[in-house]
Structures are given as C-alpha cells and as structure tokens.
Amino acid sequence: MKPQIAELRRLIEGAAGVAIVAHERPDGDAVGSLVALTLCLQNAGKQVSSILADGVPSRFRFLPGSDEVQRTFPTDCDLLIAVDCSEFERTGFKSEDLPRSVDVNIDHHPTNTHFGAVNIVDPQAAATAEILFDLADPLGLDVDSHVATNLLAGLVTDTIGFRTANVTPKVLQVAARLIEYGAPLAEIYERSLNRRSFVAARYWGRGLSRLEQEDGLVWTSLTLEDRQHVGYTGKDDADLINLLSTIDGAEVTVIFIEQPGGTVKVSWRSRAGLNIAPLAAAFGGGGHHQAAGAMVTGDLEQVRERVISATRAIFESDSGKGK
Ligand code: 5GP
Ligand code: MN
C-alpha cells in the first residue's frame, strides 16, 4: 500500500467527525466524488459533513445523498478532506472559513498544487471518482449502490460520456464494476449529461447567435444580460462549451461567461494533441490537457481580446502540442 493511502486509512480510523469539500461551481465529478466519499464514511460509522460553497446544481440533485450537502463548514471536525480541487482556492472558501486546514487532498488535475498535508493526486485518472473507487478497498470502505451511482456520475460527466482521450480500458472496467454494484448508467447519462432545461436552451441560443470562428478556433460569449433576459439563474455556461466543442474543425473552443464584479469565467476545450492546461494556468486557472478554465479579471471585451490572442498563439508555437 502506498504510504499516503496508509496514512489516509490511519487518519480515517482516528477521526470521529469528518468534513469533505469539493470545488466551487461544482461539476458531476465534484458532486459525485463528494457524496460518494461521504456515504462511504457514514457507512463506516463516521459523522460526516459534506460541503459545496455553491450547493448542488439542480441537474445533480437526483444523486442519492446529494440532499445532505451543506454550504458552510461545521465549527469543528477531526479530519478535513478536499476532493476534485486542484488548489485550495478552488474550494471557494477562505482558510478562515474552515474549522482546520486541509488534511487530505484527493484529486486528478495535472495542475494540482499538493495543498494538503497528505496528497493523493493521480493525473492519469479520468475522474476523482475513479481514484475514490480504487481507494475503497485499501481503505476498507464498502461500495453500495448509492456510492456506485455517485462515482459513476463523476466518471460519466468528467469524460463527457466516455468520449475524452483519457478513457482507458481500466476506466471502462471501473464503470462496469460500478454498474454491477447497482449504478444506473442510462439514467445517470440522461440526467447529468443530456437533459437541459428550456431556459438553458434559450441561454445557449444567445451564445450561439454570436458564435465566431477563425481557423481552428471557435468562441462565443455569454453576458449577464443574456442570463437576465432568459431567466437563467446559474453563473455558468449551462455546458454550452461541450456543444461547441463538437463543431467540425474546432480544434480549440473558448467560451467567455461574464460574471458580476468585473470578472469573466473562461472555459477552454481542445481536441486531442493540443494541451490547453498551461494556457489556463497562465491566466490564473488550471485544469486538464483538453478541458481547462480560469476566472479572469477585466471586462468582457478586454478579456476576450487577451485570451483569444493568447489562444491563437498556441497554434503557432509547439507549446500546446503533445501531452
Ligand atoms: P470548466 O471549463 O468546465 O469550468 O472546467 C474545465 C476544467 O478546468 C475542470 O477540470 C476544472 O476543474 C478546471 N477549471 C475551471 N475553472 C478553473 C479555475 O478557475 N481554476 C482552476 N484551477 N481550474 C479551473
Ligand atoms: Mn474531476
């Protein structure tokens, strides 16, 4: 057993109260990994608080156990675990909001800063959920159908339905095991990836109406006014980026989502062979080779200008090529 895993086992055995946090603006891997680990530790007799700064997005509320997620930390706990966070700031909390510093950091982002006292980071893993599945046995934790459902939701969403280049035979073997444990693949796929609200579709329409293309680059923006006009209450792109990245010839896709207070959320997606994680890191963000993001200060116009010109440059240099 790796020393970090033995240490995690020791920490879990010695803890009565555990708090687990995943990242702000949570995706399916953040919610699924958080809730799966929460349920495992509850089944092992621990008192567990699961926390998301932004709460659970409606599309993931079908996940069993997701209704227990809180938005704030308890005043006290013996063990604090972060899942699917590449750096501490991704939790969406300040250190003074936490009852203790992060003991354990479990993640799969190549840009992870190893901010925990114990760090279990595997950039080869397709999702944090895959790492957690592998940890269950050595940690002596049971995977039941609810745990499996949450883990499979993490795998399905982070691989966009097993479509990303990091889907190995092992990822599909893990998925098969999770289905054997009772995870309903078709329902997870439908609810967490395919289904859209009417309002989200209208929001997409605003972004699609101003879509631009130049060589292998495709981009668009979503404004505060768009969200107000259609009544979309999220601060995200409602996953429009994944639709844009299916466009023929779009080697790199970028979306700019205007935020309140003079910042812009930028999301990048690339086809296999172009690594956009360093570009996102250069703008203060991070992510994976083919999916990365950053929160950039400035107005929409300025940020678009800066980001598009920097993104154009990765086609011209070799820095984005290879893995
Ligand atoms: P998305 O573009 O869907 O928000 O995120 C794509 C990937 O980039 C995810 O793996 C996510 O964790 C990462 N990412 C998105 N925004 C940020 C950010 O502001 N900071 C960091 N470090 N990573 C981000
Ligand atoms: Mn993830």
PDB file of C-alpha atoms in Angstrom, residues 8-202:
ATOM      1  CA  LEU A   8      -5.299   8.273   4.974  1.00  0.00           C
ATOM      2  CA  ARG A   9      -6.532   4.985   6.426  1.00  0.00           C
ATOM      3  CA  ARG A  10      -4.931   5.842   9.766  1.00  0.00           C
ATOM      4  CA  LEU A  11      -6.471   9.345   9.720  1.00  0.00           C
ATOM      5  CA  ILE A  12      -9.942   7.978   8.944  1.00  0.00           C
ATOM      6  CA  GLU A  13      -9.701   5.342  11.664  1.00  0.00           C
ATOM      7  CA  GLY A  14      -8.747   8.011  14.210  1.00  0.00           C
ATOM      8  CA  ALA A  15     -11.461  10.523  13.253  1.00  0.00           C
ATOM      9  CA  ALA A  16     -14.995  10.746  14.611  1.00  0.00           C
ATOM     10  CA  GLY A  17     -16.071  13.863  12.708  1.00  0.00           C
ATOM     11  CA  VAL A  18     -15.039  14.331   9.083  1.00  0.00           C
ATOM     12  CA  ALA A  19     -15.699  17.297   6.760  1.00  0.00           C
ATOM     13  CA  ILE A  20     -15.381  16.881   2.992  1.00  0.00           C
ATOM     14  CA  VAL A  21     -15.353  19.702   0.452  1.00  0.00           C
ATOM     15  CA  ALA A  22     -15.252  19.782  -3.362  1.00  0.00           C
ATOM     16  CA  HIS A  23     -14.843  22.709  -5.764  1.00  0.00           C
ATOM     17  CA  GLU A  24     -16.954  25.812  -6.363  1.00  0.00           C
ATOM     18  CA  ARG A  25     -19.273  25.847  -9.396  1.00  0.00           C
ATOM     19  CA  PRO A  26     -19.312  22.052  -8.947  1.00  0.00           C
ATOM     20  CA  ASP A  27     -19.451  19.626 -11.861  1.00  0.00           C
ATOM     21  CA  GLY A  28     -20.574  15.999 -11.743  1.00  0.00           C
ATOM     22  CA  ASP A  29     -17.209  14.707 -10.538  1.00  0.00           C
ATOM     23  CA  ALA A  30     -17.132  17.266  -7.709  1.00  0.00           C
ATOM     24  CA  VAL A  31     -20.647  16.360  -6.523  1.00  0.00           C
ATOM     25  CA  GLY A  32     -20.333  12.608  -7.199  1.00  0.00           C
ATOM     26  CA  SER A  33     -16.934  12.256  -5.505  1.00  0.00           C
ATOM     27  CA  LEU A  34     -18.010  14.364  -2.530  1.00  0.00           C
ATOM     28  CA  VAL A  35     -21.249  12.482  -1.922  1.00  0.00           C
ATOM     29  CA  ALA A  36     -19.722   9.033  -2.606  1.00  0.00           C
ATOM     30  CA  LEU A  37     -16.959   9.557  -0.037  1.00  0.00           C
ATOM     31  CA  THR A  38     -19.477  10.996   2.421  1.00  0.00           C
ATOM     32  CA  LEU A  39     -21.720   7.920   2.131  1.00  0.00           C
ATOM     33  CA  CYS A  40     -18.739   5.518   2.438  1.00  0.00           C
ATOM     34  CA  LEU A  41     -17.545   7.196   5.627  1.00  0.00           C
ATOM     35  CA  GLN A  42     -21.074   7.387   7.050  1.00  0.00           C
ATOM     36  CA  ASN A  43     -21.450   3.644   6.371  1.00  0.00           C
ATOM     37  CA  ALA A  44     -18.218   3.195   8.345  1.00  0.00           C
ATOM     38  CA  GLY A  45     -19.845   4.930  11.337  1.00  0.00           C
ATOM     39  CA  LYS A  46     -18.338   8.418  10.948  1.00  0.00           C
ATOM     40  CA  GLN A  47     -20.121  11.712  11.465  1.00  0.00           C
ATOM     41  CA  VAL A  48     -19.648  13.380   8.066  1.00  0.00           C
ATOM     42  CA  SER A  49     -20.380  16.894   6.784  1.00  0.00           C
ATOM     43  CA  SER A  50     -20.203  17.389   3.022  1.00  0.00           C
ATOM     44  CA  ILE A  51     -19.763  20.948   1.800  1.00  0.00           C
ATOM     45  CA  LEU A  52     -20.022  22.808  -1.502  1.00  0.00           C
ATOM     46  CA  ALA A  53     -19.623  26.597  -1.468  1.00  0.00           C
ATOM     47  CA  ASP A  54     -22.226  26.873  -4.267  1.00  0.00           C
ATOM     48  CA  GLY A  55     -24.504  23.996  -3.223  1.00  0.00           C
ATOM     49  CA  VAL A  56     -25.630  21.165  -5.536  1.00  0.00           C
ATOM     50  CA  PRO A  57     -26.698  22.231  -9.070  1.00  0.00           C
ATOM     51  CA  SER A  58     -30.243  21.053  -9.858  1.00  0.00           C
ATOM     52  CA  ARG A  59     -29.131  18.559 -12.521  1.00  0.00           C
ATOM     53  CA  PHE A  60     -27.210  16.557  -9.887  1.00  0.00           C
ATOM     54  CA  ARG A  61     -29.905  16.581  -7.220  1.00  0.00           C
ATOM     55  CA  PHE A  62     -31.085  13.123  -8.354  1.00  0.00           C
ATOM     56  CA  LEU A  63     -27.872  11.686  -6.900  1.00  0.00           C
ATOM     57  CA  PRO A  64     -28.649   9.757  -3.711  1.00  0.00           C
ATOM     58  CA  GLY A  65     -27.242  11.598  -0.688  1.00  0.00           C
ATOM     59  CA  SER A  66     -26.822  14.915  -2.509  1.00  0.00           C
ATOM     60  CA  ASP A  67     -29.605  16.452  -0.369  1.00  0.00           C
ATOM     61  CA  GLU A  68     -27.288  16.316   2.659  1.00  0.00           C
ATOM     62  CA  VAL A  69     -24.729  18.712   1.160  1.00  0.00           C
ATOM     63  CA  GLN A  70     -24.304  21.962   3.134  1.00  0.00           C
ATOM     64  CA  ARG A  71     -22.910  25.342   2.069  1.00  0.00           C
ATOM     65  CA  THR A  72     -20.890  26.031   5.231  1.00  0.00           C
ATOM     66  CA  PHE A  73     -18.470  24.100   7.431  1.00  0.00           C
ATOM     67  CA  PRO A  74     -19.284  22.832  10.908  1.00  0.00           C
ATOM     68  CA  THR A  75     -17.363  24.678  13.636  1.00  0.00           C
ATOM     69  CA  ASP A  76     -15.382  21.574  14.462  1.00  0.00           C
ATOM     70  CA  CYS A  77     -14.106  18.351  12.855  1.00  0.00           C
ATOM     71  CA  ASP A  78     -11.160  15.935  13.264  1.00  0.00           C
ATOM     72  CA  LEU A  79     -10.364  15.450   9.600  1.00  0.00           C
ATOM     73  CA  LEU A  80     -10.821  17.680   6.551  1.00  0.00           C
ATOM     74  CA  ILE A  81     -10.681  16.177   3.061  1.00  0.00           C
ATOM     75  CA  ALA A  82     -10.808  18.072  -0.267  1.00  0.00           C
ATOM     76  CA  VAL A  83     -11.852  16.167  -3.394  1.00  0.00           C
ATOM     77  CA  ASP A  84     -11.504  17.208  -7.065  1.00  0.00           C
ATOM     78  CA  CYS A  85      -9.827  20.535  -6.145  1.00  0.00           C
ATOM     79  CA  SER A  86      -6.608  21.416  -7.981  1.00  0.00           C
ATOM     80  CA  GLU A  87      -5.746  24.110  -5.466  1.00  0.00           C
ATOM     81  CA  PHE A  88      -7.114  25.327  -2.150  1.00  0.00           C
ATOM     82  CA  GLU A  89      -8.817  28.384  -3.725  1.00  0.00           C
ATOM     83  CA  ARG A  90     -10.983  26.032  -5.844  1.00  0.00           C
ATOM     84  CA  THR A  91     -12.924  25.132  -2.692  1.00  0.00           C
ATOM     85  CA  GLY A  92     -14.427  28.628  -2.904  1.00  0.00           C
ATOM     86  CA  PHE A  93     -13.598  29.195   0.783  1.00  0.00           C
ATOM     87  CA  LYS A  94     -11.030  31.306   2.616  1.00  0.00           C
ATOM     88  CA  SER A  95      -8.868  29.467   5.146  1.00  0.00           C
ATOM     89  CA  GLU A  96     -10.573  31.360   7.991  1.00  0.00           C
ATOM     90  CA  ASP A  97     -13.937  29.811   6.953  1.00  0.00           C
ATOM     91  CA  LEU A  98     -12.583  26.321   7.710  1.00  0.00           C
ATOM     92  CA  PRO A  99     -12.505  24.573  11.092  1.00  0.00           C
ATOM     93  CA  ARG A 100      -8.966  23.287  10.330  1.00  0.00           C
ATOM     94  CA  SER A 101      -6.510  23.190   7.441  1.00  0.00           C
ATOM     95  CA  VAL A 102      -6.869  20.588   4.684  1.00  0.00           C
ATOM     96  CA  ASP A 103      -5.557  17.229   5.901  1.00  0.00           C
ATOM     97  CA  VAL A 104      -6.098  15.259   2.718  1.00  0.00           C
ATOM     98  CA  ASN A 105      -6.260  16.350  -0.933  1.00  0.00           C
ATOM     99  CA  ILE A 106      -7.635  13.732  -3.346  1.00  0.00           C
ATOM    100  CA  ASP A 107      -7.594  14.869  -6.980  1.00  0.00           C
ATOM    101  CA  HIS A 108      -6.736  14.095 -10.609  1.00  0.00           C
ATOM    102  CA  HIS A 109      -5.822  17.515 -12.051  1.00  0.00           C
ATOM    103  CA  PRO A 110      -2.313  17.737 -13.528  1.00  0.00           C
ATOM    104  CA  THR A 111      -2.140  21.326 -12.192  1.00  0.00           C
ATOM    105  CA  ASN A 112      -2.723  20.181  -8.560  1.00  0.00           C
ATOM    106  CA  THR A 113      -0.623  22.202  -6.091  1.00  0.00           C
ATOM    107  CA  HIS A 114      -0.410  19.474  -3.386  1.00  0.00           C
ATOM    108  CA  PHE A 115      -2.010  21.804  -0.847  1.00  0.00           C
ATOM    109  CA  GLY A 116      -2.991  19.059   1.635  1.00  0.00           C
ATOM    110  CA  ALA A 117      -0.914  17.566   4.450  1.00  0.00           C
ATOM    111  CA  VAL A 118      -1.487  14.239   2.634  1.00  0.00           C
ATOM    112  CA  ASN A 119      -1.884  14.371  -1.159  1.00  0.00           C
ATOM    113  CA  ILE A 120      -3.353  11.571  -3.234  1.00  0.00           C
ATOM    114  CA  VAL A 121      -3.107  13.031  -6.731  1.00  0.00           C
ATOM    115  CA  ASP A 122      -3.228  10.934  -9.892  1.00  0.00           C
ATOM    116  CA  PRO A 123      -3.371  12.923 -13.154  1.00  0.00           C
ATOM    117  CA  GLN A 124      -3.771   9.636 -15.082  1.00  0.00           C
ATOM    118  CA  ALA A 125      -7.174   9.115 -13.501  1.00  0.00           C
ATOM    119  CA  ALA A 126     -10.098  10.163 -15.709  1.00  0.00           C
ATOM    120  CA  ALA A 127     -12.002  11.481 -12.682  1.00  0.00           C
ATOM    121  CA  THR A 128     -11.529  11.886  -8.948  1.00  0.00           C
ATOM    122  CA  ALA A 129     -14.338   9.301  -8.746  1.00  0.00           C
ATOM    123  CA  GLU A 130     -12.003   6.731 -10.327  1.00  0.00           C
ATOM    124  CA  ILE A 131      -9.366   7.391  -7.627  1.00  0.00           C
ATOM    125  CA  LEU A 132     -12.013   7.008  -4.911  1.00  0.00           C
ATOM    126  CA  PHE A 133     -13.190   3.707  -6.382  1.00  0.00           C
ATOM    127  CA  ASP A 134      -9.600   2.434  -6.282  1.00  0.00           C
ATOM    128  CA  LEU A 135      -9.216   3.660  -2.678  1.00  0.00           C
ATOM    129  CA  ALA A 136     -12.352   1.944  -1.337  1.00  0.00           C
ATOM    130  CA  ASP A 137     -10.730  -1.474  -0.979  1.00  0.00           C
ATOM    131  CA  PRO A 138      -7.430  -0.416   0.661  1.00  0.00           C
ATOM    132  CA  LEU A 139      -9.341   1.937   2.982  1.00  0.00           C
ATOM    133  CA  GLY A 140     -11.741  -0.861   3.949  1.00  0.00           C
ATOM    134  CA  LEU A 141     -14.776   1.106   2.716  1.00  0.00           C
ATOM    135  CA  ASP A 142     -17.865  -0.519   1.198  1.00  0.00           C
ATOM    136  CA  VAL A 143     -19.245   0.459  -2.198  1.00  0.00           C
ATOM    137  CA  ASP A 144     -23.038   0.103  -2.235  1.00  0.00           C
ATOM    138  CA  SER A 145     -25.467   1.097  -4.997  1.00  0.00           C
ATOM    139  CA  HIS A 146     -25.712   4.715  -3.798  1.00  0.00           C
ATOM    140  CA  VAL A 147     -21.948   5.120  -3.603  1.00  0.00           C
ATOM    141  CA  ALA A 148     -21.609   3.482  -7.041  1.00  0.00           C
ATOM    142  CA  THR A 149     -24.218   5.827  -8.542  1.00  0.00           C
ATOM    143  CA  ASN A 150     -22.317   8.894  -7.343  1.00  0.00           C
ATOM    144  CA  LEU A 151     -18.971   7.551  -8.542  1.00  0.00           C
ATOM    145  CA  LEU A 152     -20.347   6.635 -11.960  1.00  0.00           C
ATOM    146  CA  ALA A 153     -21.846  10.142 -12.273  1.00  0.00           C
ATOM    147  CA  GLY A 154     -18.328  11.515 -11.692  1.00  0.00           C
ATOM    148  CA  LEU A 155     -16.833   9.250 -14.346  1.00  0.00           C
ATOM    149  CA  VAL A 156     -19.587   9.837 -16.915  1.00  0.00           C
ATOM    150  CA  THR A 157     -19.526  13.631 -16.602  1.00  0.00           C
ATOM    151  CA  ASP A 158     -15.744  14.188 -16.458  1.00  0.00           C
ATOM    152  CA  THR A 159     -15.280  12.002 -19.557  1.00  0.00           C
ATOM    153  CA  ILE A 160     -18.344  13.610 -21.247  1.00  0.00           C
ATOM    154  CA  GLY A 161     -19.871  10.162 -21.627  1.00  0.00           C
ATOM    155  CA  PHE A 162     -16.563   8.263 -22.088  1.00  0.00           C
ATOM    156  CA  ARG A 163     -15.579  10.498 -25.015  1.00  0.00           C
ATOM    157  CA  THR A 164     -12.316  12.037 -23.775  1.00  0.00           C
ATOM    158  CA  ALA A 165      -8.852  10.785 -24.756  1.00  0.00           C
ATOM    159  CA  ASN A 166      -8.075   9.648 -21.195  1.00  0.00           C
ATOM    160  CA  VAL A 167     -10.705   6.869 -21.288  1.00  0.00           C
ATOM    161  CA  THR A 168      -8.666   3.685 -20.937  1.00  0.00           C
ATOM    162  CA  PRO A 169      -9.827   0.072 -20.726  1.00  0.00           C
ATOM    163  CA  LYS A 170      -9.385   0.427 -16.967  1.00  0.00           C
ATOM    164  CA  VAL A 171     -11.854   3.354 -16.840  1.00  0.00           C
ATOM    165  CA  LEU A 172     -14.439   1.201 -18.601  1.00  0.00           C
ATOM    166  CA  GLN A 173     -13.675  -1.692 -16.233  1.00  0.00           C
ATOM    167  CA  VAL A 174     -14.304   0.613 -13.261  1.00  0.00           C
ATOM    168  CA  ALA A 175     -17.553   1.770 -14.902  1.00  0.00           C
ATOM    169  CA  ALA A 176     -18.593  -1.869 -15.431  1.00  0.00           C
ATOM    170  CA  ARG A 177     -17.897  -2.668 -11.770  1.00  0.00           C
ATOM    171  CA  LEU A 178     -19.962   0.353 -10.697  1.00  0.00           C
ATOM    172  CA  ILE A 179     -22.862  -0.851 -12.855  1.00  0.00           C
ATOM    173  CA  GLU A 180     -22.542  -4.266 -11.171  1.00  0.00           C
ATOM    174  CA  TYR A 181     -22.819  -2.511  -7.805  1.00  0.00           C
ATOM    175  CA  GLY A 182     -26.148  -1.095  -8.981  1.00  0.00           C
ATOM    176  CA  ALA A 183     -25.352   2.271 -10.624  1.00  0.00           C
ATOM    177  CA  PRO A 184     -27.956   3.031 -13.341  1.00  0.00           C
ATOM    178  CA  LEU A 185     -25.762   4.096 -16.287  1.00  0.00           C
ATOM    179  CA  ALA A 186     -28.557   5.116 -18.687  1.00  0.00           C
ATOM    180  CA  GLU A 187     -30.286   7.270 -16.071  1.00  0.00           C
ATOM    181  CA  ILE A 188     -27.018   8.897 -14.977  1.00  0.00           C
ATOM    182  CA  TYR A 189     -26.107   9.640 -18.584  1.00  0.00           C
ATOM    183  CA  GLU A 190     -29.522  11.064 -19.364  1.00  0.00           C
ATOM    184  CA  ARG A 191     -29.904  13.197 -16.257  1.00  0.00           C
ATOM    185  CA  SER A 192     -26.385  14.508 -15.800  1.00  0.00           C
ATOM    186  CA  LEU A 193     -25.293  14.966 -19.423  1.00  0.00           C
ATOM    187  CA  ASN A 194     -28.194  15.021 -21.885  1.00  0.00           C
ATOM    188  CA  ARG A 195     -31.134  16.698 -20.234  1.00  0.00           C
ATOM    189  CA  ARG A 196     -31.480  20.514 -20.455  1.00  0.00           C
ATOM    190  CA  SER A 197     -33.958  22.955 -19.047  1.00  0.00           C
ATOM    191  CA  PHE A 198     -35.909  25.085 -21.514  1.00  0.00           C
ATOM    192  CA  VAL A 199     -34.277  28.183 -20.017  1.00  0.00           C
ATOM    193  CA  ALA A 200     -30.782  26.704 -20.507  1.00  0.00           C
ATOM    194  CA  ALA A 201     -31.609  26.027 -24.172  1.00  0.00           C
ATOM    195  CA  ARG A 202     -32.663  29.677 -24.639  1.00  0.00           C
TER     196      ARG A 202
END
